[in-house]
Amino acid sequence: MGKAMTAIELASRVKESYSLDWIFENVKVGLNLAKEYGVTHIRAFADVDSKAKLEGIKALLKAKEEFKGVVELQVVAFPQDGVERESEAYNLVREAVKMGADVVGGIPWIELTEKDEETHIDKMFEIALEFDKDISMLVDDAGDPTLKTLEKLAIKTLETGYMGRVLAHHARAMSMYPMQYLMKLIALLKKSGISIVTDPHTGPLHVPVKELLSSDILLSLGQDDILDAYYPYGRNNMLEVAFLASHILWMTTAADMEALYDMITKNPAKAMRINDYGIELGKTANLVVLNAPNVLEALRFYEKPLYVISHENFFKVMELFSN
């Protein structure tokens, strides 16, 4: 994880040839995999900077419309190369939101100084507040215990009253924090209502999952990457992600498996503020039917669902079942 910055810089070279056409085709591959494996909602990040411009945003917005009712896409305008380091990023993020991006992104730890980290967070909150958008930020994604942008993000969330509308992703430096500081940070996370998305399968470091769960922090698993510069695998199969996490985190009891299952279903629905989620009267009829009698069997085989039923074809499928 010490070379995370190098990986980002190498991957950024691809952005010099960004084009809506080929990005859109790749996005469709990912969303078709999501459809096969029963993923009904995705929060997807598109880089916006002087190289990428708005090509990734355009591709995701086009895919959002094409897959509407099948896979619901939340588009994140993401300043991957920084806001203070990248002079065009602020205006491009703002323009992306005006075009229809759903979420304001951020990656404050990428900046060169602590002051710039705070400015990064401030500027992204400025856009989110102006357009009433939720926030997703990648924080402290390296093996460096001095990185503390998650704390800065929590403080800004409290200052702006944005509790419950902020997701923090990765936060791998948490694994290296002294226990006293970690407990202080967890208390701050609870107060600010920040949710955490972790991807233990994509790197040797990850957040202290069991400590966060025992402290009632809303914690979800993410796919993070699919066949890109950072991760050579990935197919939008969240049961597979939970299966891998079970081994990496040594979460193999029945209670652990239930927690992991919640981390790919209920928890991300809450974190993404999908308000009509759940099997209750009046909720949107999106159902994923697995060929498994319990969570253990679902995680053991992580197969494609028997049925993925959207609200648009719900009654057609119910008629099929009744016959």
Short mmCIF file of C-alpha atoms in Angstrom, two decimals:
data_model
loop_
_atom_site.label_atom_id
_atom_site.label_comp_id
_atom_site.label_asym_id
_atom_site.label_seq_id
_atom_site.Cartn_x
_atom_site.Cartn_y
_atom_site.Cartn_z
CA MET A 1 0.00 0.00 0.00
CA GLY A 2 3.02 2.27 0.25
CA LYS A 3 2.99 2.54 -3.54
CA ALA A 4 -0.67 3.56 -3.83
CA MET A 5 0.27 7.03 -5.07
CA THR A 6 2.51 5.56 -7.79
CA ALA A 7 -0.32 3.32 -8.99
CA ILE A 8 -2.66 6.30 -9.24
CA GLU A 9 -0.11 8.30 -11.21
CA LEU A 10 0.53 5.43 -13.63
CA ALA A 11 -3.19 4.80 -14.12
CA SER A 12 -3.80 8.48 -14.83
CA ARG A 13 -1.92 8.17 -18.12
CA VAL A 14 -4.87 6.25 -19.54
CA LYS A 15 -7.02 9.35 -19.09
CA GLU A 16 -5.12 11.15 -21.83
CA SER A 17 -7.03 8.99 -24.32
CA TYR A 18 -10.43 9.05 -22.55
CA SER A 19 -13.39 8.87 -24.89
CA LEU A 20 -17.10 8.49 -24.21
CA ASP A 21 -17.44 5.68 -26.76
CA TRP A 22 -15.00 3.12 -25.36
CA ILE A 23 -15.70 4.01 -21.73
CA PHE A 24 -19.42 3.46 -22.33
CA GLU A 25 -18.78 0.00 -23.79
CA ASN A 26 -16.70 -0.95 -20.73
CA VAL A 27 -19.37 0.39 -18.39
CA LYS A 28 -21.97 -1.77 -20.14
CA VAL A 29 -19.84 -4.87 -19.51
CA GLY A 30 -19.73 -4.05 -15.81
CA LEU A 31 -23.45 -3.32 -15.59
CA ASN A 32 -24.40 -6.48 -17.46
CA LEU A 33 -22.32 -8.44 -14.94
CA ALA A 34 -24.17 -6.62 -12.16
CA LYS A 35 -27.49 -7.63 -13.72
CA GLU A 36 -26.40 -11.28 -13.90
CA TYR A 37 -25.24 -11.38 -10.28
CA GLY A 38 -28.18 -9.57 -8.76
CA VAL A 39 -26.60 -6.19 -8.06
CA THR A 40 -29.46 -3.72 -8.42
CA HIS A 41 -27.77 -0.48 -7.28
CA ILE A 42 -24.23 0.81 -7.88
CA ARG A 43 -22.41 3.95 -6.85
CA ALA A 44 -19.85 4.42 -9.65
CA PHE A 45 -16.94 6.87 -9.73
CA ALA A 46 -15.84 8.80 -12.82
CA ASP A 47 -12.58 10.76 -12.79
CA VAL A 48 -12.87 14.45 -13.63
CA ASP A 49 -9.68 16.43 -14.23
CA SER A 50 -7.72 18.19 -16.97
CA LYS A 51 -6.99 14.86 -18.71
CA ALA A 52 -10.28 13.01 -18.22
CA LYS A 53 -12.44 16.11 -18.70
CA LEU A 54 -16.08 14.98 -18.46
CA GLU A 55 -15.87 11.92 -20.73
CA GLY A 56 -16.32 9.40 -17.90
CA ILE A 57 -19.28 11.34 -16.49
CA LYS A 58 -20.94 11.41 -19.91
CA ALA A 59 -20.46 7.65 -20.29
CA LEU A 60 -21.93 6.88 -16.86
CA LEU A 61 -24.90 9.20 -17.36
CA LYS A 62 -25.62 7.53 -20.69
CA ALA A 63 -25.40 4.09 -19.04
CA LYS A 64 -27.59 5.26 -16.16
CA GLU A 65 -30.36 6.02 -18.61
CA GLU A 66 -29.91 2.82 -20.63
CA PHE A 67 -29.98 0.53 -17.54
CA LYS A 68 -32.72 2.42 -15.70
CA GLY A 69 -35.07 -0.03 -13.98
CA VAL A 70 -32.48 -2.83 -14.25
CA VAL A 71 -29.39 -1.52 -12.45
CA GLU A 72 -29.79 1.86 -10.76
CA LEU A 73 -26.62 3.90 -11.09
CA GLN A 74 -25.48 6.68 -8.76
CA VAL A 75 -22.83 8.69 -10.62
CA VAL A 76 -19.98 10.18 -8.59
CA ALA A 77 -17.98 13.14 -9.90
CA PHE A 78 -14.56 12.17 -8.61
CA PRO A 79 -11.44 14.43 -8.57
CA GLN A 80 -8.97 11.50 -8.51
CA ASP A 81 -5.89 13.67 -8.97
CA GLY A 82 -6.82 16.12 -6.24
CA VAL A 83 -8.48 19.52 -6.11
CA GLU A 84 -5.57 21.71 -5.06
CA ARG A 85 -3.07 19.67 -7.13
CA GLU A 86 -5.37 19.72 -10.17
CA SER A 87 -6.43 23.25 -11.05
CA GLU A 88 -9.41 22.31 -13.25
CA ALA A 89 -10.94 19.75 -10.89
CA TYR A 90 -13.22 22.04 -8.86
CA ASN A 91 -14.95 23.54 -11.89
CA LEU A 92 -15.21 20.15 -13.59
CA VAL A 93 -16.82 18.52 -10.54
CA ARG A 94 -19.28 21.40 -10.37
CA GLU A 95 -20.05 21.09 -14.08
CA ALA A 96 -20.49 17.31 -13.73
CA VAL A 97 -23.08 17.84 -11.00
CA LYS A 98 -24.92 20.36 -13.20
CA MET A 99 -24.93 17.72 -15.96
CA GLY A 100 -26.61 15.20 -13.67
CA ALA A 101 -24.00 13.53 -11.48
CA ASP A 102 -25.70 12.30 -8.30
CA VAL A 103 -22.84 12.43 -5.79
CA VAL A 104 -19.86 14.71 -5.10
CA GLY A 105 -16.64 12.74 -4.75
CA GLY A 106 -13.32 13.46 -3.13
CA ILE A 107 -9.91 12.05 -2.26
CA PRO A 108 -8.35 14.51 0.19
CA TRP A 109 -5.42 12.30 1.22
CA ILE A 110 -3.98 12.67 -2.28
CA GLU A 111 -3.10 16.32 -1.63
CA LEU A 112 0.42 17.35 -0.67
CA THR A 113 -0.21 19.20 2.60
CA GLU A 114 -2.69 19.01 5.47
CA LYS A 115 -3.94 22.48 4.61
CA ASP A 116 -4.65 21.34 1.05
CA GLU A 117 -6.46 18.26 2.40
CA GLU A 118 -8.80 20.52 4.36
CA THR A 119 -9.30 22.82 1.37
CA HIS A 120 -10.12 19.77 -0.78
CA ILE A 121 -12.83 18.70 1.66
CA ASP A 122 -14.16 22.26 2.03
CA LYS A 123 -14.48 22.77 -1.72
CA MET A 124 -16.28 19.49 -2.33
CA PHE A 125 -18.70 20.23 0.51
CA GLU A 126 -19.28 23.64 -1.03
CA ILE A 127 -20.53 21.98 -4.24
CA ALA A 128 -22.54 19.33 -2.38
CA LEU A 129 -24.28 21.95 -0.26
CA GLU A 130 -25.01 24.16 -3.27
CA PHE A 131 -26.68 21.34 -5.22
CA ASP A 132 -27.98 19.29 -2.24
CA LYS A 133 -25.91 16.21 -3.17
CA ASP A 134 -24.52 13.38 -1.05
CA ILE A 135 -20.76 12.92 -0.66
CA SER A 136 -18.42 9.95 -1.22
CA MET A 137 -14.74 10.38 -0.43
CA LEU A 138 -11.77 8.04 -0.59
CA VAL A 139 -9.74 8.64 2.55
CA ASP A 140 -6.37 7.52 3.91
CA ASP A 141 -5.89 4.77 1.33
CA ALA A 142 -2.27 3.90 2.14
CA GLY A 143 -0.18 2.30 4.85
CA ASP A 144 0.59 5.57 6.59
CA PRO A 145 -0.66 6.08 10.17
CA THR A 146 -0.15 9.84 9.86
CA LEU A 147 -2.97 10.09 7.31
CA LYS A 148 -6.06 11.43 9.10
CA THR A 149 -8.40 12.81 6.45
CA LEU A 150 -11.22 10.62 7.77
CA GLU A 151 -11.13 12.67 10.96
CA LYS A 152 -11.17 15.89 8.93
CA LEU A 153 -14.12 14.58 6.90
CA ALA A 154 -16.07 13.72 10.07
CA ILE A 155 -15.44 17.17 11.55
CA LYS A 156 -16.62 18.89 8.35
CA THR A 157 -19.71 16.67 8.29
CA LEU A 158 -20.61 17.81 11.81
CA GLU A 159 -19.90 21.46 11.03
CA THR A 160 -22.22 21.42 8.01
CA GLY A 161 -24.95 19.25 9.54
CA TYR A 162 -24.47 16.65 6.78
CA MET A 163 -24.89 13.69 9.12
CA GLY A 164 -26.03 10.53 7.32
CA ARG A 165 -25.15 11.85 3.86
CA VAL A 166 -21.41 11.06 3.74
CA LEU A 167 -19.64 7.83 2.77
CA ALA A 168 -15.95 7.26 3.45
CA HIS A 169 -14.21 4.63 1.32
CA HIS A 170 -11.11 2.50 2.05
CA ALA A 171 -9.57 4.27 5.09
CA ARG A 172 -6.87 1.59 5.17
CA ALA A 173 -4.64 3.67 7.44
CA MET A 174 -7.11 2.88 10.25
CA SER A 175 -5.42 -0.52 10.51
CA MET A 176 -2.27 1.22 11.75
CA TYR A 177 -3.75 3.70 14.23
CA PRO A 178 -2.98 3.39 17.96
CA MET A 179 -5.98 2.00 19.84
CA GLN A 180 -6.55 5.21 21.78
CA TYR A 181 -6.85 7.30 18.60
CA LEU A 182 -8.92 4.61 16.87
CA MET A 183 -11.50 4.68 19.68
CA LYS A 184 -11.64 8.48 19.51
CA LEU A 185 -12.15 8.31 15.75
CA ILE A 186 -14.92 5.70 16.04
CA ALA A 187 -16.73 7.98 18.51
CA LEU A 188 -16.42 10.81 15.99
CA LEU A 189 -17.76 8.58 13.20
CA LYS A 190 -20.79 7.66 15.29
CA LYS A 191 -21.51 11.29 16.06
CA SER A 192 -21.16 12.37 12.41
CA GLY A 193 -23.13 9.42 11.01
CA ILE A 194 -20.45 8.64 8.43
CA SER A 195 -20.74 5.23 6.77
CA ILE A 196 -17.66 3.24 5.76
CA VAL A 197 -17.14 1.18 2.60
CA THR A 198 -14.27 -1.31 2.80
CA ASP A 199 -12.70 -3.59 0.19
CA PRO A 200 -10.40 -6.00 2.06
CA HIS A 201 -9.90 -8.19 -1.02
CA THR A 202 -8.12 -5.42 -2.99
CA GLY A 203 -5.19 -4.78 -0.68
CA PRO A 204 -3.26 -6.08 2.33
CA LEU A 205 -4.64 -3.37 4.64
CA HIS A 206 -8.25 -2.70 5.56
CA VAL A 207 -10.35 -1.03 8.22
CA PRO A 208 -10.76 -2.82 11.59
CA VAL A 209 -14.03 -4.41 10.55
CA LYS A 210 -14.93 -6.20 13.78
CA GLU A 211 -14.24 -3.13 15.93
CA LEU A 212 -16.40 -0.97 13.67
CA LEU A 213 -19.26 -3.48 13.60
CA SER A 214 -19.20 -3.86 17.38
CA SER A 215 -19.37 -0.05 17.65
CA ASP A 216 -22.48 0.07 15.39
CA ILE A 217 -20.73 1.93 12.56
CA LEU A 218 -22.63 1.40 9.30
CA LEU A 219 -20.16 -0.72 7.31
CA SER A 220 -20.47 -2.05 3.76
CA LEU A 221 -18.35 -4.13 1.40
CA GLY A 222 -17.51 -2.72 -2.02
CA GLN A 223 -16.30 -4.26 -5.25
CA ASP A 224 -13.95 -1.27 -5.72
CA ASP A 225 -12.45 -2.26 -9.06
CA ILE A 226 -13.28 -4.45 -12.04
CA LEU A 227 -10.44 -5.36 -14.38
CA ASP A 228 -8.54 -2.10 -14.12
CA ALA A 229 -5.10 -0.74 -13.24
CA TYR A 230 -5.59 -1.39 -9.53
CA TYR A 231 -7.26 -4.81 -9.48
CA PRO A 232 -7.12 -7.52 -12.18
CA TYR A 233 -10.29 -9.38 -11.14
CA GLY A 234 -13.81 -8.40 -10.16
CA ARG A 235 -17.13 -9.23 -11.81
CA ASN A 236 -19.74 -7.38 -9.76
CA ASN A 237 -20.55 -10.52 -7.78
CA MET A 238 -21.01 -9.25 -4.23
CA LEU A 239 -21.49 -12.74 -2.81
CA GLU A 240 -17.99 -13.47 -4.09
CA VAL A 241 -16.70 -10.31 -2.39
CA ALA A 242 -18.32 -11.39 0.90
CA PHE A 243 -16.83 -14.88 0.49
CA LEU A 244 -13.34 -13.41 0.08
CA ALA A 245 -13.88 -11.05 3.02
CA SER A 246 -14.93 -13.99 5.21
CA HIS A 247 -11.47 -15.51 4.76
CA ILE A 248 -9.42 -12.32 4.91
CA LEU A 249 -11.19 -11.09 8.04
CA TRP A 250 -11.53 -14.57 9.56
CA MET A 251 -15.28 -14.07 9.88
CA THR A 252 -16.51 -17.66 9.69
CA THR A 253 -19.10 -18.05 12.46
CA ALA A 254 -22.82 -18.02 11.67
CA ALA A 255 -23.13 -14.54 13.16
CA ASP A 256 -20.13 -13.35 11.11
CA MET A 257 -21.71 -14.61 7.90
CA GLU A 258 -24.98 -12.84 8.65
CA ALA A 259 -22.99 -9.64 9.25
CA LEU A 260 -21.15 -10.06 5.93
CA TYR A 261 -24.44 -10.65 4.14
CA ASP A 262 -25.83 -7.44 5.64
CA MET A 263 -22.70 -5.68 4.39
CA ILE A 264 -23.66 -6.42 0.77
CA THR A 265 -27.42 -5.89 1.15
CA LYS A 266 -29.03 -3.86 3.95
CA ASN A 267 -26.04 -1.78 4.96
CA PRO A 268 -25.15 -0.40 1.51
CA ALA A 269 -28.82 0.31 0.85
CA LYS A 270 -28.85 2.51 3.97
CA ALA A 271 -25.48 4.04 3.12
CA MET A 272 -26.63 4.92 -0.40
CA ARG A 273 -29.89 6.29 1.04
CA ILE A 274 -32.07 3.96 -1.00
CA ASN A 275 -35.18 4.79 0.99
CA ASP A 276 -37.56 2.31 -0.63
CA TYR A 277 -35.37 -0.74 0.01
CA GLY A 278 -36.75 -3.78 1.82
CA ILE A 279 -39.41 -6.48 1.67
CA GLU A 280 -42.25 -4.46 3.13
CA LEU A 281 -45.64 -3.25 2.00
CA GLY A 282 -45.23 -0.15 -0.14
CA LYS A 283 -41.57 -0.69 -0.99
CA THR A 284 -40.36 -0.94 -4.59
CA ALA A 285 -40.58 -4.55 -5.75
CA ASN A 286 -36.94 -5.33 -6.56
CA LEU A 287 -36.15 -8.91 -5.57
CA VAL A 288 -33.05 -11.10 -5.91
CA VAL A 289 -33.86 -14.80 -5.44
CA LEU A 290 -30.89 -17.05 -4.58
CA ASN A 291 -30.84 -20.81 -4.97
CA ALA A 292 -29.69 -21.31 -1.37
CA PRO A 293 -31.50 -22.24 1.87
CA ASN A 294 -29.35 -19.99 4.09
CA VAL A 295 -26.52 -17.46 4.13
CA LEU A 296 -23.81 -20.11 4.55
CA GLU A 297 -24.83 -21.87 1.35
CA ALA A 298 -25.17 -18.55 -0.48
CA LEU A 299 -21.60 -17.59 0.44
CA ARG A 300 -20.17 -21.07 -0.19
CA PHE A 301 -21.22 -21.14 -3.82
CA TYR A 302 -21.79 -17.43 -4.69
CA GLU A 303 -23.64 -18.45 -7.85
CA LYS A 304 -25.80 -16.34 -10.11
CA PRO A 305 -29.30 -15.76 -8.69
CA LEU A 306 -32.25 -17.81 -9.90
CA TYR A 307 -34.18 -14.61 -10.51
CA VAL A 308 -33.47 -10.89 -10.49
CA ILE A 309 -36.86 -9.22 -10.45
CA SER A 310 -37.22 -5.49 -11.01
CA HIS A 311 -40.36 -3.57 -10.18
CA GLU A 312 -40.97 -3.16 -13.91
CA ASN A 313 -41.44 -6.90 -14.50
CA PHE A 314 -42.63 -7.85 -11.00
CA PHE A 315 -46.23 -8.70 -11.89
CA LYS A 316 -45.16 -10.62 -14.99
CA VAL A 317 -42.90 -12.80 -12.83
CA MET A 318 -45.59 -13.25 -10.15
CA GLU A 319 -47.94 -14.48 -12.84
CA LEU A 320 -45.29 -16.99 -13.95
CA PHE A 321 -44.89 -18.24 -10.35
CA SER A 322 -48.64 -18.57 -9.87
CA ASN A 323 -48.92 -20.72 -12.98
#
